[in-house]
mmCIF file of C-alpha atoms in Angstrom:
data_model
loop_
_atom_site.group_PDB
_atom_site.id
_atom_site.type_symbol
_atom_site.label_atom_id
_atom_site.label_comp_id
_atom_site.label_asym_id
_atom_site.label_seq_id
_atom_site.Cartn_x
_atom_site.Cartn_y
_atom_site.Cartn_z
ATOM 1 C CA MET A 8 -17.435 -13.169 -18.223
ATOM 2 C CA SER A 9 -13.675 -12.656 -18.408
ATOM 3 C CA THR A 10 -12.075 -12.285 -21.832
ATOM 4 C CA ASN A 11 -9.073 -14.303 -22.958
ATOM 5 C CA ASN A 12 -6.981 -11.147 -22.704
ATOM 6 C CA GLU A 13 -8.007 -10.669 -19.071
ATOM 7 C CA LEU A 14 -7.112 -14.276 -18.306
ATOM 8 C CA LYS A 15 -3.552 -13.557 -19.413
ATOM 9 C CA LYS A 16 -3.152 -10.695 -16.968
ATOM 10 C CA ARG A 17 -0.881 -11.315 -13.972
ATOM 11 C CA ILE A 18 -0.593 -9.555 -10.606
ATOM 12 C CA PHE A 19 1.612 -10.022 -7.545
ATOM 13 C CA ILE A 20 0.705 -8.431 -4.183
ATOM 14 C CA THR A 21 2.893 -8.260 -1.090
ATOM 15 C CA GLY A 22 1.066 -8.531 2.211
ATOM 16 C CA GLY A 23 -1.702 -10.129 0.184
ATOM 17 C CA ALA A 24 -2.932 -12.771 2.616
ATOM 18 C CA SER A 25 -5.228 -10.458 4.573
ATOM 19 C CA GLY A 26 -6.552 -6.922 4.902
ATOM 20 C CA PHE A 27 -6.362 -4.586 1.948
ATOM 21 C CA GLY A 28 -3.899 -6.802 0.106
ATOM 22 C CA PHE A 29 -6.350 -9.689 0.102
ATOM 23 C CA ALA A 30 -9.244 -7.415 -0.900
ATOM 24 C CA LEU A 31 -7.216 -6.342 -3.911
ATOM 25 C CA ALA A 32 -6.248 -9.944 -4.720
ATOM 26 C CA GLU A 33 -9.881 -11.008 -4.455
ATOM 27 C CA PHE A 34 -11.043 -8.225 -6.770
ATOM 28 C CA TYR A 35 -8.509 -9.100 -9.466
ATOM 29 C CA ALA A 36 -9.216 -12.822 -9.131
ATOM 30 C CA GLN A 37 -12.894 -12.096 -9.748
ATOM 31 C CA GLN A 38 -11.857 -10.414 -12.994
ATOM 32 C CA GLY A 39 -10.083 -13.609 -14.071
ATOM 33 C CA TRP A 40 -6.531 -12.404 -13.526
ATOM 34 C CA ARG A 41 -3.774 -14.766 -12.455
ATOM 35 C CA VAL A 42 -3.080 -13.714 -8.872
ATOM 36 C CA ALA A 43 -0.069 -14.303 -6.635
ATOM 37 C CA VAL A 44 0.176 -13.096 -3.061
ATOM 38 C CA GLY A 45 3.245 -12.896 -0.865
ATOM 39 C CA ASP A 46 3.055 -12.797 2.917
ATOM 40 C CA ILE A 47 5.036 -13.720 6.016
ATOM 41 C CA GLN A 48 1.955 -15.375 7.565
ATOM 42 C CA GLU A 49 2.057 -18.822 5.980
ATOM 43 C CA GLN A 50 -1.231 -20.169 7.324
ATOM 44 C CA ALA A 51 -3.088 -17.036 6.223
ATOM 45 C CA GLY A 52 -1.286 -17.198 2.893
ATOM 46 C CA GLN A 53 -2.376 -20.764 2.233
ATOM 47 C CA GLN A 54 -5.940 -19.901 3.213
ATOM 48 C CA ALA A 55 -5.858 -16.901 0.871
ATOM 49 C CA GLN A 56 -4.630 -19.100 -1.975
ATOM 50 C CA GLN A 57 -7.468 -21.557 -1.402
ATOM 51 C CA ALA A 58 -10.035 -18.758 -1.400
ATOM 52 C CA LEU A 59 -8.597 -17.151 -4.517
ATOM 53 C CA ALA A 60 -8.477 -20.501 -6.317
ATOM 54 C CA GLN A 61 -12.279 -20.524 -6.169
ATOM 55 C CA LEU A 62 -12.315 -17.351 -8.247
ATOM 56 C CA THR A 63 -9.549 -17.739 -10.839
ATOM 57 C CA SER A 64 -7.730 -20.506 -12.654
ATOM 58 C CA ASP A 65 -4.286 -19.604 -11.281
ATOM 59 C CA ALA A 66 -3.835 -18.437 -7.687
ATOM 60 C CA ARG A 67 -0.510 -18.710 -5.886
ATOM 61 C CA TYR A 68 0.937 -17.996 -2.465
ATOM 62 C CA PHE A 69 4.602 -17.298 -1.738
ATOM 63 C CA PRO A 70 6.154 -17.069 1.716
ATOM 64 C CA CYS A 71 7.674 -13.631 1.356
ATOM 65 C CA ASP A 72 9.331 -11.223 3.780
ATOM 66 C CA VAL A 73 9.746 -7.787 2.153
ATOM 67 C CA THR A 74 12.750 -7.077 4.380
ATOM 68 C CA LYS A 75 14.603 -9.782 2.409
ATOM 69 C CA GLU A 76 15.455 -8.982 -1.191
ATOM 70 C CA ALA A 77 16.114 -12.683 -1.826
ATOM 71 C CA ASP A 78 12.474 -13.529 -1.026
ATOM 72 C CA LEU A 79 11.194 -11.024 -3.573
ATOM 73 C CA GLN A 80 13.755 -12.171 -6.124
ATOM 74 C CA ARG A 81 12.584 -15.767 -5.659
ATOM 75 C CA VAL A 82 9.018 -14.689 -6.406
ATOM 76 C CA ALA A 83 10.118 -12.723 -9.464
ATOM 77 C CA ASP A 84 12.124 -15.646 -10.827
ATOM 78 C CA THR A 85 9.295 -18.117 -10.242
ATOM 79 C CA LEU A 86 6.666 -15.919 -11.891
ATOM 80 C CA SER A 87 8.966 -15.203 -14.826
ATOM 81 C CA GLU A 88 9.292 -18.935 -15.407
ATOM 82 C CA ALA A 89 5.674 -19.905 -14.683
ATOM 83 C CA TRP A 90 3.836 -16.921 -16.128
ATOM 84 C CA GLY A 91 6.391 -15.411 -18.460
ATOM 85 C CA GLY A 92 6.390 -12.241 -16.354
ATOM 86 C CA VAL A 93 3.929 -10.124 -14.403
ATOM 87 C CA ASP A 94 1.817 -7.113 -15.370
ATOM 88 C CA VAL A 95 1.148 -5.432 -12.023
ATOM 89 C CA VAL A 96 3.169 -5.516 -8.802
ATOM 90 C CA VAL A 97 1.533 -4.124 -5.664
ATOM 91 C CA ASN A 98 3.927 -3.143 -2.885
ATOM 92 C CA ASN A 99 1.368 -3.340 -0.111
ATOM 93 C CA ALA A 100 3.017 -4.918 2.949
ATOM 94 C CA GLY A 101 3.260 -2.432 5.794
ATOM 95 C CA VAL A 102 3.141 -1.833 9.536
ATOM 96 C CA ALA A 103 2.209 1.042 11.842
ATOM 97 C CA GLN A 104 4.020 2.909 14.602
ATOM 98 C CA VAL A 105 2.539 5.613 16.820
ATOM 99 C CA GLY A 106 4.266 7.740 19.438
ATOM 100 C CA ALA A 107 5.814 11.074 20.307
ATOM 101 C CA ILE A 108 9.289 11.733 18.919
ATOM 102 C CA GLU A 109 10.961 11.401 22.331
ATOM 103 C CA THR A 110 9.252 8.098 23.173
ATOM 104 C CA VAL A 111 9.816 6.069 20.010
ATOM 105 C CA SER A 112 12.971 3.976 20.027
ATOM 106 C CA LEU A 113 15.433 3.958 17.158
ATOM 107 C CA ASP A 114 14.813 0.221 16.928
ATOM 108 C CA ASP A 115 11.178 1.009 16.080
ATOM 109 C CA TRP A 116 12.297 3.599 13.524
ATOM 110 C CA GLU A 117 14.554 1.043 11.842
ATOM 111 C CA TRP A 118 11.822 -1.601 11.964
ATOM 112 C CA ILE A 119 9.214 0.520 10.225
ATOM 113 C CA ILE A 120 11.640 1.987 7.680
ATOM 114 C CA ASN A 121 12.828 -1.493 6.747
ATOM 115 C CA ILE A 122 9.288 -2.666 6.035
ATOM 116 C CA ASN A 123 7.295 0.370 4.890
ATOM 117 C CA LEU A 124 9.950 2.117 2.827
ATOM 118 C CA LEU A 125 12.686 -0.364 1.979
ATOM 119 C CA GLY A 126 10.092 -3.087 1.380
ATOM 120 C CA VAL A 127 8.679 -0.932 -1.423
ATOM 121 C CA VAL A 128 12.169 -0.091 -2.674
ATOM 122 C CA ARG A 129 13.041 -3.796 -2.849
ATOM 123 C CA GLY A 130 9.830 -4.614 -4.715
ATOM 124 C CA CYS A 131 10.482 -1.909 -7.308
ATOM 125 C CA LYS A 132 14.154 -2.822 -7.625
ATOM 126 C CA VAL A 133 13.511 -6.536 -8.153
ATOM 127 C CA PHE A 134 10.615 -6.290 -10.608
ATOM 128 C CA THR A 135 11.786 -3.332 -12.722
ATOM 129 C CA PRO A 136 14.134 -5.502 -14.843
ATOM 130 C CA ILE A 137 11.208 -7.823 -15.658
ATOM 131 C CA PHE A 138 9.010 -4.876 -16.632
ATOM 132 C CA LYS A 139 11.761 -3.450 -18.813
ATOM 133 C CA GLN A 140 12.374 -6.795 -20.493
ATOM 134 C CA GLN A 141 8.689 -7.229 -21.332
ATOM 135 C CA LYS A 142 8.431 -3.523 -22.275
ATOM 136 C CA GLN A 143 5.488 -2.850 -19.952
ATOM 137 C CA GLY A 144 4.354 -3.109 -16.361
ATOM 138 C CA HIS A 145 2.771 -1.194 -13.505
ATOM 139 C CA PHE A 146 3.748 -0.656 -9.881
ATOM 140 C CA VAL A 147 1.129 0.119 -7.243
ATOM 141 C CA ASN A 148 2.786 1.484 -4.112
ATOM 142 C CA ILE A 149 0.581 1.637 -1.035
ATOM 143 C CA ALA A 150 1.330 4.786 0.959
ATOM 144 C CA SER A 151 -1.201 6.624 3.137
ATOM 145 C CA MET A 152 -2.716 10.043 3.690
ATOM 146 C CA ALA A 153 -0.160 10.031 6.514
ATOM 147 C CA GLY A 154 2.412 10.476 3.766
ATOM 148 C CA LEU A 155 0.728 13.702 2.659
ATOM 149 C CA LEU A 156 -0.620 15.069 5.952
ATOM 150 C CA ASP A 157 1.670 15.571 8.947
ATOM 151 C CA VAL A 158 -0.404 14.118 11.764
ATOM 152 C CA PRO A 159 1.211 14.572 15.226
ATOM 153 C CA ASN A 160 2.524 11.565 17.175
ATOM 154 C CA MET A 161 3.098 9.600 13.985
ATOM 155 C CA SER A 162 6.499 10.847 12.857
ATOM 156 C CA ALA A 163 7.943 7.402 12.082
ATOM 157 C CA TYR A 164 4.892 6.209 10.149
ATOM 158 C CA ASN A 165 4.413 9.549 8.372
ATOM 159 C CA SER A 166 8.059 9.643 7.335
ATOM 160 C CA THR A 167 7.972 6.204 5.736
ATOM 161 C CA LYS A 168 4.759 6.886 3.872
ATOM 162 C CA SER A 169 5.886 10.302 2.619
ATOM 163 C CA ALA A 170 9.067 8.627 1.400
ATOM 164 C CA VAL A 171 6.950 6.096 -0.522
ATOM 165 C CA VAL A 172 5.121 8.998 -2.160
ATOM 166 C CA SER A 173 8.426 10.650 -3.101
ATOM 167 C CA LEU A 174 9.850 7.377 -4.390
ATOM 168 C CA SER A 175 6.736 6.843 -6.500
ATOM 169 C CA GLU A 176 6.865 10.387 -7.900
ATOM 170 C CA THR A 177 10.509 9.882 -8.844
ATOM 171 C CA LEU A 178 9.907 6.514 -10.479
ATOM 172 C CA GLN A 179 6.983 7.928 -12.447
ATOM 173 C CA HIS A 180 9.482 10.074 -14.346
ATOM 174 C CA GLU A 181 12.349 7.588 -14.338
ATOM 175 C CA LEU A 182 10.410 4.591 -15.641
ATOM 176 C CA ALA A 183 8.031 6.313 -18.075
ATOM 177 C CA PRO A 184 10.415 5.843 -21.045
ATOM 178 C CA SER A 185 10.226 2.082 -20.394
ATOM 179 C CA ASN A 186 6.399 2.096 -20.484
ATOM 180 C CA ILE A 187 6.211 1.343 -16.770
ATOM 181 C CA GLY A 188 3.351 2.995 -14.917
ATOM 182 C CA ILE A 189 3.182 4.028 -11.272
ATOM 183 C CA THR A 190 0.203 4.445 -8.976
ATOM 184 C CA VAL A 191 0.571 5.607 -5.372
ATOM 185 C CA VAL A 192 -2.362 4.971 -3.051
ATOM 186 C CA CYS A 193 -2.974 7.270 -0.080
ATOM 187 C CA PRO A 194 -6.029 6.174 1.896
ATOM 188 C CA SER A 195 -7.157 7.578 5.219
ATOM 189 C CA PHE A 196 -8.372 5.257 7.978
ATOM 190 C CA PHE A 197 -10.506 2.325 6.839
ATOM 191 C CA ARG A 198 -11.247 -1.110 8.244
ATOM 192 C CA THR A 199 -8.167 -3.300 7.827
ATOM 193 C CA ASN A 200 -5.758 -5.295 9.995
ATOM 194 C CA LEU A 201 -3.035 -2.651 10.265
ATOM 195 C CA GLY A 202 -3.510 -2.479 14.010
ATOM 196 C CA SER A 203 -2.492 -6.113 14.494
ATOM 197 C CA SER A 204 1.173 -5.276 13.955
ATOM 198 C CA MET A 205 1.091 -1.710 15.313
ATOM 199 C CA ARG A 206 3.695 -0.581 17.809
ATOM 200 C CA SER A 207 2.691 2.339 19.989
ATOM 201 C CA THR A 208 3.921 4.331 22.959
ATOM 202 C CA VAL A 209 0.518 6.045 23.254
ATOM 203 C CA PRO A 210 -1.848 4.453 25.820
ATOM 204 C CA ASN A 211 -5.043 2.910 24.385
ATOM 205 C CA MET A 212 -4.012 3.667 20.816
ATOM 206 C CA ASP A 213 -5.514 0.375 19.670
ATOM 207 C CA LYS A 214 -8.956 1.573 20.795
ATOM 208 C CA THR A 215 -8.470 4.965 19.144
ATOM 209 C CA LEU A 216 -7.399 3.315 15.893
ATOM 210 C CA ASP A 217 -10.405 1.005 15.957
ATOM 211 C CA LYS A 218 -12.706 3.998 16.451
ATOM 212 C CA LEU A 219 -11.127 5.900 13.548
ATOM 213 C CA MET A 220 -11.342 2.867 11.252
ATOM 214 C CA SER A 221 -14.988 2.288 12.112
ATOM 215 C CA LYS A 222 -15.886 5.798 10.933
ATOM 216 C CA SER A 223 -14.758 5.175 7.350
ATOM 217 C CA ASP A 224 -17.478 5.132 4.716
ATOM 218 C CA LEU A 225 -15.214 3.076 2.437
ATOM 219 C CA THR A 226 -14.340 -0.597 2.735
ATOM 220 C CA ALA A 227 -11.160 -2.319 1.580
ATOM 221 C CA THR A 228 -13.119 -3.618 -1.417
ATOM 222 C CA ASP A 229 -14.252 -0.093 -2.320
ATOM 223 C CA ILE A 230 -10.656 1.088 -2.325
ATOM 224 C CA ALA A 231 -9.514 -1.980 -4.277
ATOM 225 C CA LYS A 232 -11.952 -1.031 -7.041
ATOM 226 C CA GLN A 233 -10.555 2.513 -7.121
ATOM 227 C CA VAL A 234 -7.015 1.175 -7.369
ATOM 228 C CA ALA A 235 -7.920 -1.197 -10.207
ATOM 229 C CA ALA A 236 -9.550 1.671 -12.114
ATOM 230 C CA ALA A 237 -6.464 3.826 -11.588
ATOM 231 C CA VAL A 238 -4.180 1.081 -12.914
ATOM 232 C CA SER A 239 -6.295 0.613 -16.034
ATOM 233 C CA GLN A 240 -6.207 4.388 -16.648
ATOM 234 C CA ARG A 241 -2.537 4.725 -15.632
ATOM 235 C CA GLN A 242 -3.552 7.268 -12.992
ATOM 236 C CA PHE A 243 -0.824 8.291 -10.539
ATOM 237 C CA TYR A 244 -2.530 9.422 -7.313
ATOM 238 C CA VAL A 245 -5.352 7.508 -5.630
ATOM 239 C CA LEU A 246 -6.752 9.445 -2.661
ATOM 240 C CA PRO A 247 -9.901 7.463 -1.869
ATOM 241 C CA HIS A 248 -11.310 9.460 1.045
ATOM 242 C CA ALA A 249 -13.007 12.795 0.329
ATOM 243 C CA THR A 250 -12.059 14.330 3.690
ATOM 244 C CA GLY A 251 -8.425 13.400 3.151
ATOM 245 C CA ARG A 252 -8.470 14.986 -0.296
ATOM 246 C CA ARG A 253 -9.901 18.228 1.124
ATOM 247 C CA ILE A 254 -7.291 18.473 3.883
ATOM 248 C CA TRP A 255 -4.505 17.731 1.385
ATOM 249 C CA ARG A 256 -5.709 20.615 -0.793
ATOM 250 C CA LEU A 257 -5.798 22.896 2.234
ATOM 251 C CA LYS A 258 -2.211 21.937 3.044
ATOM 252 C CA ARG A 259 -1.133 22.835 -0.482
ATOM 253 C CA TRP A 260 -3.056 26.110 -0.656
ATOM 254 C CA LEU A 261 -3.011 27.563 2.860
ATOM 255 C CA PRO A 262 -0.084 29.393 4.434
ATOM 256 C CA ARG A 263 1.804 26.983 6.639
ATOM 257 C CA GLY A 264 0.791 28.791 9.826
ATOM 258 C CA LEU A 265 -2.932 28.465 9.105
ATOM 259 C CA TYR A 266 -2.612 24.832 8.104
ATOM 260 C CA ALA A 267 -0.579 24.041 11.231
ATOM 261 C CA LYS A 268 -3.256 25.627 13.418
ATOM 262 C CA LEU A 269 -5.920 23.528 11.671
ATOM 263 C CA MET A 270 -3.976 20.308 12.232
ATOM 264 C CA GLN A 271 -3.381 21.112 15.883
ATOM 265 C CA GLN A 272 -7.109 21.695 16.374
ATOM 266 C CA GLN A 273 -7.942 18.394 14.703
ATOM 267 C CA PHE A 274 -5.347 16.563 16.793
ATOM 268 C CA ALA A 275 -6.845 18.042 19.971
ATOM 269 C CA LYS A 276 -10.270 16.702 18.950
ATOM 270 C CA VAL A 277 -8.863 13.209 18.427
ATOM 271 C CA LYS A 278 -7.151 13.284 21.819
ATOM 272 C CA GLY A 279 -10.330 14.508 23.425
ATOM 273 C CA SER A 280 -12.405 11.711 21.920
ATOM 274 C CA LYS A 281 -10.350 8.905 23.526
#
């Protein structure tokens, strides 16, 4: 049974109509939180709102494109008026791009930077004044193990996710005096809908991605639970997958030459399994 205090809690999630964003929205709704999701897919957004309304007393959907600061500002203004603020903002909306450096167009670079990096920047920029005014708040920025591990043929995606990690690390220090927490989430492959918007110059990458996702022992709901626990404990890093955590430690501890050799061997295995 949810407590009255839990019922007062408020969360907004970008890209929340499907995939991991919806799993997170569903988890918080089950805890009795007031939940708002933003998404560019209006039909999916309305369906998500209807599903969430079965779980909590206040579920909302906002048409929201994270490449447009005005869309995020409209959400912030509406929630400030309707809810008196928001406790947690999850910058989740993202896309994928795969390809060798010489094959990926600059248009694709600009596309993914505008969504994966600047979408997070806009979310933090718009909601920080609300958090400061209410003297508390928490950002959850969804990055990826790709932001910590330099996987070949993913330079555009890796770059945006590593930038989200760096942004989050910076804001952890910058916003701490205002009692604003930061959590950055770096999952490995797991079953989600990231592939639906993926751009790739690598043949059959959709099949490879599906195979990698199917091997995960964690679901979106499993990771949502880890994120919620991290928020409640004001934990910074969430690295859900054990294998990803081990490789990240190797990257930090091994000489660069040894780590690079390891990554090249792993990349060769992936290419060979196609």
